[in-house]
Amino acid sequence: MQPDIAAGSVVAVTNLEEFFRGALRSVLADQHVAVDEQTERYVVNMLTLFARAERLYVSTPDGPSLKPLVQMFSDALEAATVAERDLALQRVGDISLFMAGFFLRSFARRLVDVDYHIAMGGRAYGTLASSLERGPRRALAQVFAELAAKFQPLVDALGQISDAAYVYTQRDVLRLYEVWLKTGSVRARRLLRRLGIEAAPVSLRAH
């Protein structure tokens, strides 16, 4: 049975992995987005992992923190071994997808916006897919290639899951319109329509 993730609903969760699996399948179906079973499993495992803050953030003397994405990506490309580089690229993609999907509203107060996370995450997954094509982990190359190709729809899917217990304010409406203009997010446009606003067509710039 899939969980009810309607906006404003309260969901009783006894198993995070099962909740994320049901929620992800529900929103992907709602948004008419299809992903391979292996890709779905990967995203569910990533969400379950990052639900624990200590797996998302890095401990520092000043408290939990995250490096800027551009620094993480640069560190990945300068890694001493291919294995270290691949793991670092995977983390860049995972963090970009998780943050862009679940913390969209917080980007309004930052210099770096959601479109940057989408571009960096897609690039990291794409680079990783190319790296794995001819190695022992080539089966995973298809997963990361699909994550790169469908990064924006997956961000929308995670965002819809995040919306489950959120009530939109007037400021949020303006933020949704800004996101629509920057990324062409299907989710943002649908939410605007639900709130009574018809978003004008936009022409996306190439990332």
C-alpha atoms as a PDB file:
ATOM      1  CA  MET A   1       0.000   0.000   0.000  1.00  0.00           C
ATOM      2  CA  GLN A   2       1.449   3.347  -1.027  1.00  0.00           C
ATOM      3  CA  PRO A   3       1.597   6.151   1.547  1.00  0.00           C
ATOM      4  CA  ASP A   4      -0.698   9.147   1.301  1.00  0.00           C
ATOM      5  CA  ILE A   5       1.587  12.076   0.517  1.00  0.00           C
ATOM      6  CA  ALA A   6      -1.025  14.686  -0.275  1.00  0.00           C
ATOM      7  CA  ALA A   7       0.019  18.204   0.650  1.00  0.00           C
ATOM      8  CA  GLY A   8      -0.654  18.940   4.282  1.00  0.00           C
ATOM      9  CA  SER A   9      -1.222  15.300   5.245  1.00  0.00           C
ATOM     10  CA  VAL A  10       0.457  13.596   8.187  1.00  0.00           C
ATOM     11  CA  VAL A  11       2.071  10.244   7.435  1.00  0.00           C
ATOM     12  CA  ALA A  12       2.806   7.668  10.137  1.00  0.00           C
ATOM     13  CA  VAL A  13       6.144   6.062   9.241  1.00  0.00           C
ATOM     14  CA  THR A  14       7.407   2.819  10.758  1.00  0.00           C
ATOM     15  CA  ASN A  15       9.944   1.940   8.045  1.00  0.00           C
ATOM     16  CA  LEU A  16      11.726   4.763   6.225  1.00  0.00           C
ATOM     17  CA  GLU A  17      12.851   2.636   3.304  1.00  0.00           C
ATOM     18  CA  GLU A  18       9.320   1.376   2.666  1.00  0.00           C
ATOM     19  CA  PHE A  19       7.930   4.885   3.021  1.00  0.00           C
ATOM     20  CA  PHE A  20      10.394   6.365   0.523  1.00  0.00           C
ATOM     21  CA  ARG A  21       9.821   3.505  -1.925  1.00  0.00           C
ATOM     22  CA  GLY A  22       6.044   3.944  -1.855  1.00  0.00           C
ATOM     23  CA  ALA A  23       6.242   7.731  -1.934  1.00  0.00           C
ATOM     24  CA  LEU A  24       8.717   7.778  -4.824  1.00  0.00           C
ATOM     25  CA  ARG A  25       6.656   5.350  -6.902  1.00  0.00           C
ATOM     26  CA  SER A  26       3.537   7.389  -6.229  1.00  0.00           C
ATOM     27  CA  VAL A  27       4.977  10.751  -7.267  1.00  0.00           C
ATOM     28  CA  LEU A  28       6.802   9.351 -10.300  1.00  0.00           C
ATOM     29  CA  ALA A  29       3.534   7.854 -11.498  1.00  0.00           C
ATOM     30  CA  ASP A  30       1.750  11.133 -10.778  1.00  0.00           C
ATOM     31  CA  GLN A  31       4.354  13.045 -12.805  1.00  0.00           C
ATOM     32  CA  HIS A  32       4.423  10.415 -15.589  1.00  0.00           C
ATOM     33  CA  VAL A  33       8.150   9.764 -15.115  1.00  0.00           C
ATOM     34  CA  ALA A  34       9.500   6.233 -15.583  1.00  0.00           C
ATOM     35  CA  VAL A  35      12.814   5.035 -14.165  1.00  0.00           C
ATOM     36  CA  ASP A  36      14.504   1.650 -14.157  1.00  0.00           C
ATOM     37  CA  GLU A  37      13.956  -0.528 -11.081  1.00  0.00           C
ATOM     38  CA  GLN A  38      17.665  -0.322 -10.221  1.00  0.00           C
ATOM     39  CA  THR A  39      17.555   3.477 -10.399  1.00  0.00           C
ATOM     40  CA  GLU A  40      14.476   3.562  -8.173  1.00  0.00           C
ATOM     41  CA  ARG A  41      16.215   1.316  -5.645  1.00  0.00           C
ATOM     42  CA  TYR A  42      19.292   3.544  -5.701  1.00  0.00           C
ATOM     43  CA  VAL A  43      17.278   6.712  -5.001  1.00  0.00           C
ATOM     44  CA  VAL A  44      15.326   5.019  -2.192  1.00  0.00           C
ATOM     45  CA  ASN A  45      18.566   3.834  -0.556  1.00  0.00           C
ATOM     46  CA  MET A  46      20.059   7.309  -0.877  1.00  0.00           C
ATOM     47  CA  LEU A  47      17.018   8.934   0.747  1.00  0.00           C
ATOM     48  CA  THR A  48      17.040   6.405   3.576  1.00  0.00           C
ATOM     49  CA  LEU A  49      20.755   7.009   4.152  1.00  0.00           C
ATOM     50  CA  PHE A  50      20.520  10.805   4.157  1.00  0.00           C
ATOM     51  CA  ALA A  51      17.535  10.742   6.502  1.00  0.00           C
ATOM     52  CA  ARG A  52      20.274  10.382   9.135  1.00  0.00           C
ATOM     53  CA  ALA A  53      21.949  13.790   9.333  1.00  0.00           C
ATOM     54  CA  GLU A  54      25.338  12.333  10.245  1.00  0.00           C
ATOM     55  CA  ARG A  55      25.461  10.592   6.842  1.00  0.00           C
ATOM     56  CA  LEU A  56      24.708  13.821   4.991  1.00  0.00           C
ATOM     57  CA  TYR A  57      26.836  16.363   6.837  1.00  0.00           C
ATOM     58  CA  VAL A  58      30.513  16.321   7.777  1.00  0.00           C
ATOM     59  CA  SER A  59      31.475  16.998  11.399  1.00  0.00           C
ATOM     60  CA  THR A  60      33.683  20.071  11.894  1.00  0.00           C
ATOM     61  CA  PRO A  61      34.840  22.022  14.991  1.00  0.00           C
ATOM     62  CA  ASP A  62      32.051  24.502  14.193  1.00  0.00           C
ATOM     63  CA  GLY A  63      29.411  21.808  13.886  1.00  0.00           C
ATOM     64  CA  PRO A  64      27.891  19.768  11.008  1.00  0.00           C
ATOM     65  CA  SER A  65      28.695  21.247   7.599  1.00  0.00           C
ATOM     66  CA  LEU A  66      28.785  20.619   3.862  1.00  0.00           C
ATOM     67  CA  LYS A  67      31.532  21.710   1.484  1.00  0.00           C
ATOM     68  CA  PRO A  68      30.449  23.866  -1.470  1.00  0.00           C
ATOM     69  CA  LEU A  69      29.546  21.666  -4.427  1.00  0.00           C
ATOM     70  CA  VAL A  70      32.184  23.197  -6.677  1.00  0.00           C
ATOM     71  CA  GLN A  71      34.866  22.320  -4.115  1.00  0.00           C
ATOM     72  CA  MET A  72      33.526  18.789  -3.752  1.00  0.00           C
ATOM     73  CA  PHE A  73      33.541  18.346  -7.526  1.00  0.00           C
ATOM     74  CA  SER A  74      37.072  19.731  -7.810  1.00  0.00           C
ATOM     75  CA  ASP A  75      38.280  17.442  -5.008  1.00  0.00           C
ATOM     76  CA  ALA A  76      36.720  14.480  -6.826  1.00  0.00           C
ATOM     77  CA  LEU A  77      38.548  15.217 -10.067  1.00  0.00           C
ATOM     78  CA  GLU A  78      41.836  15.590  -8.158  1.00  0.00           C
ATOM     79  CA  ALA A  79      41.431  12.351  -6.165  1.00  0.00           C
ATOM     80  CA  ALA A  80      44.489  10.124  -5.901  1.00  0.00           C
ATOM     81  CA  THR A  81      42.761   7.010  -7.289  1.00  0.00           C
ATOM     82  CA  VAL A  82      39.933   6.252  -9.683  1.00  0.00           C
ATOM     83  CA  ALA A  83      37.972   4.566  -6.871  1.00  0.00           C
ATOM     84  CA  GLU A  84      38.249   7.660  -4.673  1.00  0.00           C
ATOM     85  CA  ARG A  85      37.235   9.903  -7.560  1.00  0.00           C
ATOM     86  CA  ASP A  86      34.173   7.781  -8.343  1.00  0.00           C
ATOM     87  CA  LEU A  87      33.022   7.747  -4.712  1.00  0.00           C
ATOM     88  CA  ALA A  88      33.465  11.517  -4.497  1.00  0.00           C
ATOM     89  CA  LEU A  89      31.518  12.092  -7.739  1.00  0.00           C
ATOM     90  CA  GLN A  90      28.757   9.831  -6.435  1.00  0.00           C
ATOM     91  CA  ARG A  91      28.516  11.911  -3.258  1.00  0.00           C
ATOM     92  CA  VAL A  92      28.329  15.151  -5.263  1.00  0.00           C
ATOM     93  CA  GLY A  93      25.452  13.742  -7.307  1.00  0.00           C
ATOM     94  CA  ASP A  94      23.663  12.326  -4.276  1.00  0.00           C
ATOM     95  CA  ILE A  95      23.934  15.506  -2.218  1.00  0.00           C
ATOM     96  CA  SER A  96      22.874  17.683  -5.155  1.00  0.00           C
ATOM     97  CA  LEU A  97      19.781  15.559  -5.775  1.00  0.00           C
ATOM     98  CA  PHE A  98      18.816  15.356  -2.106  1.00  0.00           C
ATOM     99  CA  MET A  99      19.341  19.053  -1.382  1.00  0.00           C
ATOM    100  CA  ALA A 100      17.638  20.276  -4.559  1.00  0.00           C
ATOM    101  CA  GLY A 101      14.654  18.008  -3.929  1.00  0.00           C
ATOM    102  CA  PHE A 102      14.134  18.404  -0.192  1.00  0.00           C
ATOM    103  CA  PHE A 103      15.534  21.869   0.561  1.00  0.00           C
ATOM    104  CA  LEU A 104      14.343  23.883  -2.430  1.00  0.00           C
ATOM    105  CA  ARG A 105      12.808  26.629  -0.294  1.00  0.00           C
ATOM    106  CA  SER A 106      16.056  27.240   1.595  1.00  0.00           C
ATOM    107  CA  PHE A 107      17.894  28.191  -1.609  1.00  0.00           C
ATOM    108  CA  ALA A 108      15.983  31.461  -1.725  1.00  0.00           C
ATOM    109  CA  ARG A 109      18.258  32.708   1.070  1.00  0.00           C
ATOM    110  CA  ARG A 110      21.513  31.596  -0.579  1.00  0.00           C
ATOM    111  CA  LEU A 111      23.785  32.864  -3.329  1.00  0.00           C
ATOM    112  CA  VAL A 112      23.731  29.432  -5.014  1.00  0.00           C
ATOM    113  CA  ASP A 113      20.311  28.452  -6.346  1.00  0.00           C
ATOM    114  CA  VAL A 114      18.626  25.175  -7.253  1.00  0.00           C
ATOM    115  CA  ASP A 115      19.577  25.338 -10.942  1.00  0.00           C
ATOM    116  CA  TYR A 116      23.239  25.216  -9.908  1.00  0.00           C
ATOM    117  CA  HIS A 117      22.622  22.050  -7.879  1.00  0.00           C
ATOM    118  CA  ILE A 118      20.799  20.498 -10.829  1.00  0.00           C
ATOM    119  CA  ALA A 119      23.667  21.298 -13.177  1.00  0.00           C
ATOM    120  CA  MET A 120      26.374  20.072 -10.783  1.00  0.00           C
ATOM    121  CA  GLY A 121      24.518  16.920  -9.793  1.00  0.00           C
ATOM    122  CA  GLY A 122      23.729  15.964 -13.360  1.00  0.00           C
ATOM    123  CA  ARG A 123      27.328  16.566 -14.388  1.00  0.00           C
ATOM    124  CA  ALA A 124      28.678  14.478 -11.492  1.00  0.00           C
ATOM    125  CA  TYR A 125      26.394  11.530 -12.261  1.00  0.00           C
ATOM    126  CA  GLY A 126      27.160  11.800 -15.980  1.00  0.00           C
ATOM    127  CA  THR A 127      30.918  11.829 -15.391  1.00  0.00           C
ATOM    128  CA  LEU A 128      30.590   8.863 -13.052  1.00  0.00           C
ATOM    129  CA  ALA A 129      28.529   6.910 -15.597  1.00  0.00           C
ATOM    130  CA  SER A 130      31.221   7.411 -18.223  1.00  0.00           C
ATOM    131  CA  SER A 131      33.907   6.313 -15.763  1.00  0.00           C
ATOM    132  CA  LEU A 132      32.110   3.060 -14.923  1.00  0.00           C
ATOM    133  CA  GLU A 133      31.215   2.004 -18.466  1.00  0.00           C
ATOM    134  CA  ARG A 134      34.285  -0.176 -18.962  1.00  0.00           C
ATOM    135  CA  GLY A 135      35.055  -1.231 -15.376  1.00  0.00           C
ATOM    136  CA  PRO A 136      33.856  -3.956 -12.997  1.00  0.00           C
ATOM    137  CA  ARG A 137      30.976  -1.728 -11.850  1.00  0.00           C
ATOM    138  CA  ARG A 138      29.662  -1.130 -15.379  1.00  0.00           C
ATOM    139  CA  ALA A 139      26.210  -2.393 -14.346  1.00  0.00           C
ATOM    140  CA  LEU A 140      25.926   0.767 -12.250  1.00  0.00           C
ATOM    141  CA  ALA A 141      26.842   2.964 -15.214  1.00  0.00           C
ATOM    142  CA  GLN A 142      23.269   2.715 -16.528  1.00  0.00           C
ATOM    143  CA  VAL A 143      21.892   3.778 -13.157  1.00  0.00           C
ATOM    144  CA  PHE A 144      24.062   6.886 -12.989  1.00  0.00           C
ATOM    145  CA  ALA A 145      23.429   7.666 -16.660  1.00  0.00           C
ATOM    146  CA  GLU A 146      19.672   7.630 -15.990  1.00  0.00           C
ATOM    147  CA  LEU A 147      20.104   9.751 -12.862  1.00  0.00           C
ATOM    148  CA  ALA A 148      22.025  12.292 -14.966  1.00  0.00           C
ATOM    149  CA  ALA A 149      19.462  12.273 -17.784  1.00  0.00           C
ATOM    150  CA  LYS A 150      16.436  12.559 -15.461  1.00  0.00           C
ATOM    151  CA  PHE A 151      17.931  14.723 -12.739  1.00  0.00           C
ATOM    152  CA  GLN A 152      15.333  17.518 -13.019  1.00  0.00           C
ATOM    153  CA  PRO A 153      12.281  15.177 -12.975  1.00  0.00           C
ATOM    154  CA  LEU A 154      13.760  13.374  -9.962  1.00  0.00           C
ATOM    155  CA  VAL A 155      14.295  16.698  -8.189  1.00  0.00           C
ATOM    156  CA  ASP A 156      10.614  17.412  -8.838  1.00  0.00           C
ATOM    157  CA  ALA A 157       9.667  13.994  -7.463  1.00  0.00           C
ATOM    158  CA  LEU A 158      11.625  14.482  -4.244  1.00  0.00           C
ATOM    159  CA  GLY A 159      10.199  17.966  -3.947  1.00  0.00           C
ATOM    160  CA  GLN A 160       6.672  16.571  -4.117  1.00  0.00           C
ATOM    161  CA  ILE A 161       7.489  14.145  -1.311  1.00  0.00           C
ATOM    162  CA  SER A 162       8.868  17.070   0.695  1.00  0.00           C
ATOM    163  CA  ASP A 163       5.634  19.010   0.120  1.00  0.00           C
ATOM    164  CA  ALA A 164       3.617  16.456   2.080  1.00  0.00           C
ATOM    165  CA  ALA A 165       3.465  18.514   5.283  1.00  0.00           C
ATOM    166  CA  TYR A 166       4.044  22.018   3.908  1.00  0.00           C
ATOM    167  CA  VAL A 167       1.591  24.914   3.527  1.00  0.00           C
ATOM    168  CA  TYR A 168       2.616  27.537   0.958  1.00  0.00           C
ATOM    169  CA  THR A 169       2.803  31.245   1.813  1.00  0.00           C
ATOM    170  CA  GLN A 170       2.745  34.221  -0.562  1.00  0.00           C
ATOM    171  CA  ARG A 171       6.541  34.348  -0.453  1.00  0.00           C
ATOM    172  CA  ASP A 172       6.649  30.677  -1.403  1.00  0.00           C
ATOM    173  CA  VAL A 173       4.440  31.377  -4.427  1.00  0.00           C
ATOM    174  CA  LEU A 174       6.925  33.964  -5.672  1.00  0.00           C
ATOM    175  CA  ARG A 175       9.713  31.471  -5.054  1.00  0.00           C
ATOM    176  CA  LEU A 176       7.902  28.779  -7.050  1.00  0.00           C
ATOM    177  CA  TYR A 177       7.554  31.195  -9.960  1.00  0.00           C
ATOM    178  CA  GLU A 178      11.265  31.978  -9.768  1.00  0.00           C
ATOM    179  CA  VAL A 179      12.102  28.264  -9.826  1.00  0.00           C
ATOM    180  CA  TRP A 180       9.791  27.783 -12.819  1.00  0.00           C
ATOM    181  CA  LEU A 181      11.582  30.589 -14.693  1.00  0.00           C
ATOM    182  CA  LYS A 182      15.043  29.195 -13.885  1.00  0.00           C
ATOM    183  CA  THR A 183      14.512  25.459 -14.370  1.00  0.00           C
ATOM    184  CA  GLY A 184      11.194  24.855 -16.124  1.00  0.00           C
ATOM    185  CA  SER A 185      10.249  22.558 -13.236  1.00  0.00           C
ATOM    186  CA  VAL A 186       7.035  20.666 -14.005  1.00  0.00           C
ATOM    187  CA  ARG A 187       6.346  20.390 -10.284  1.00  0.00           C
ATOM    188  CA  ALA A 188       6.663  24.166  -9.792  1.00  0.00           C
ATOM    189  CA  ARG A 189       4.255  24.834 -12.652  1.00  0.00           C
ATOM    190  CA  ARG A 190       1.714  22.322 -11.334  1.00  0.00           C
ATOM    191  CA  LEU A 191       1.886  23.820  -7.835  1.00  0.00           C
ATOM    192  CA  LEU A 192       1.414  27.306  -9.248  1.00  0.00           C
ATOM    193  CA  ARG A 193      -1.643  26.120 -11.154  1.00  0.00           C
ATOM    194  CA  ARG A 194      -2.983  24.499  -7.985  1.00  0.00           C
ATOM    195  CA  LEU A 195      -2.525  27.852  -6.255  1.00  0.00           C
ATOM    196  CA  GLY A 196      -4.403  29.636  -9.057  1.00  0.00           C
ATOM    197  CA  ILE A 197      -1.443  31.002 -11.040  1.00  0.00           C
ATOM    198  CA  GLU A 198      -0.780  30.183 -14.697  1.00  0.00           C
ATOM    199  CA  ALA A 199       2.990  30.353 -15.324  1.00  0.00           C
ATOM    200  CA  ALA A 200       4.046  31.810 -18.660  1.00  0.00           C
ATOM    201  CA  PRO A 201       6.139  29.568 -20.965  1.00  0.00           C
ATOM    202  CA  VAL A 202       9.888  29.838 -20.492  1.00  0.00           C
ATOM    203  CA  SER A 203      12.879  29.098 -22.703  1.00  0.00           C
ATOM    204  CA  LEU A 204      15.541  27.245 -20.700  1.00  0.00           C
ATOM    205  CA  ARG A 205      19.137  28.169 -21.177  1.00  0.00           C
ATOM    206  CA  ALA A 206      21.627  25.344 -21.673  1.00  0.00           C
ATOM    207  CA  HIS A 207      23.493  24.267 -18.544  1.00  0.00           C
END
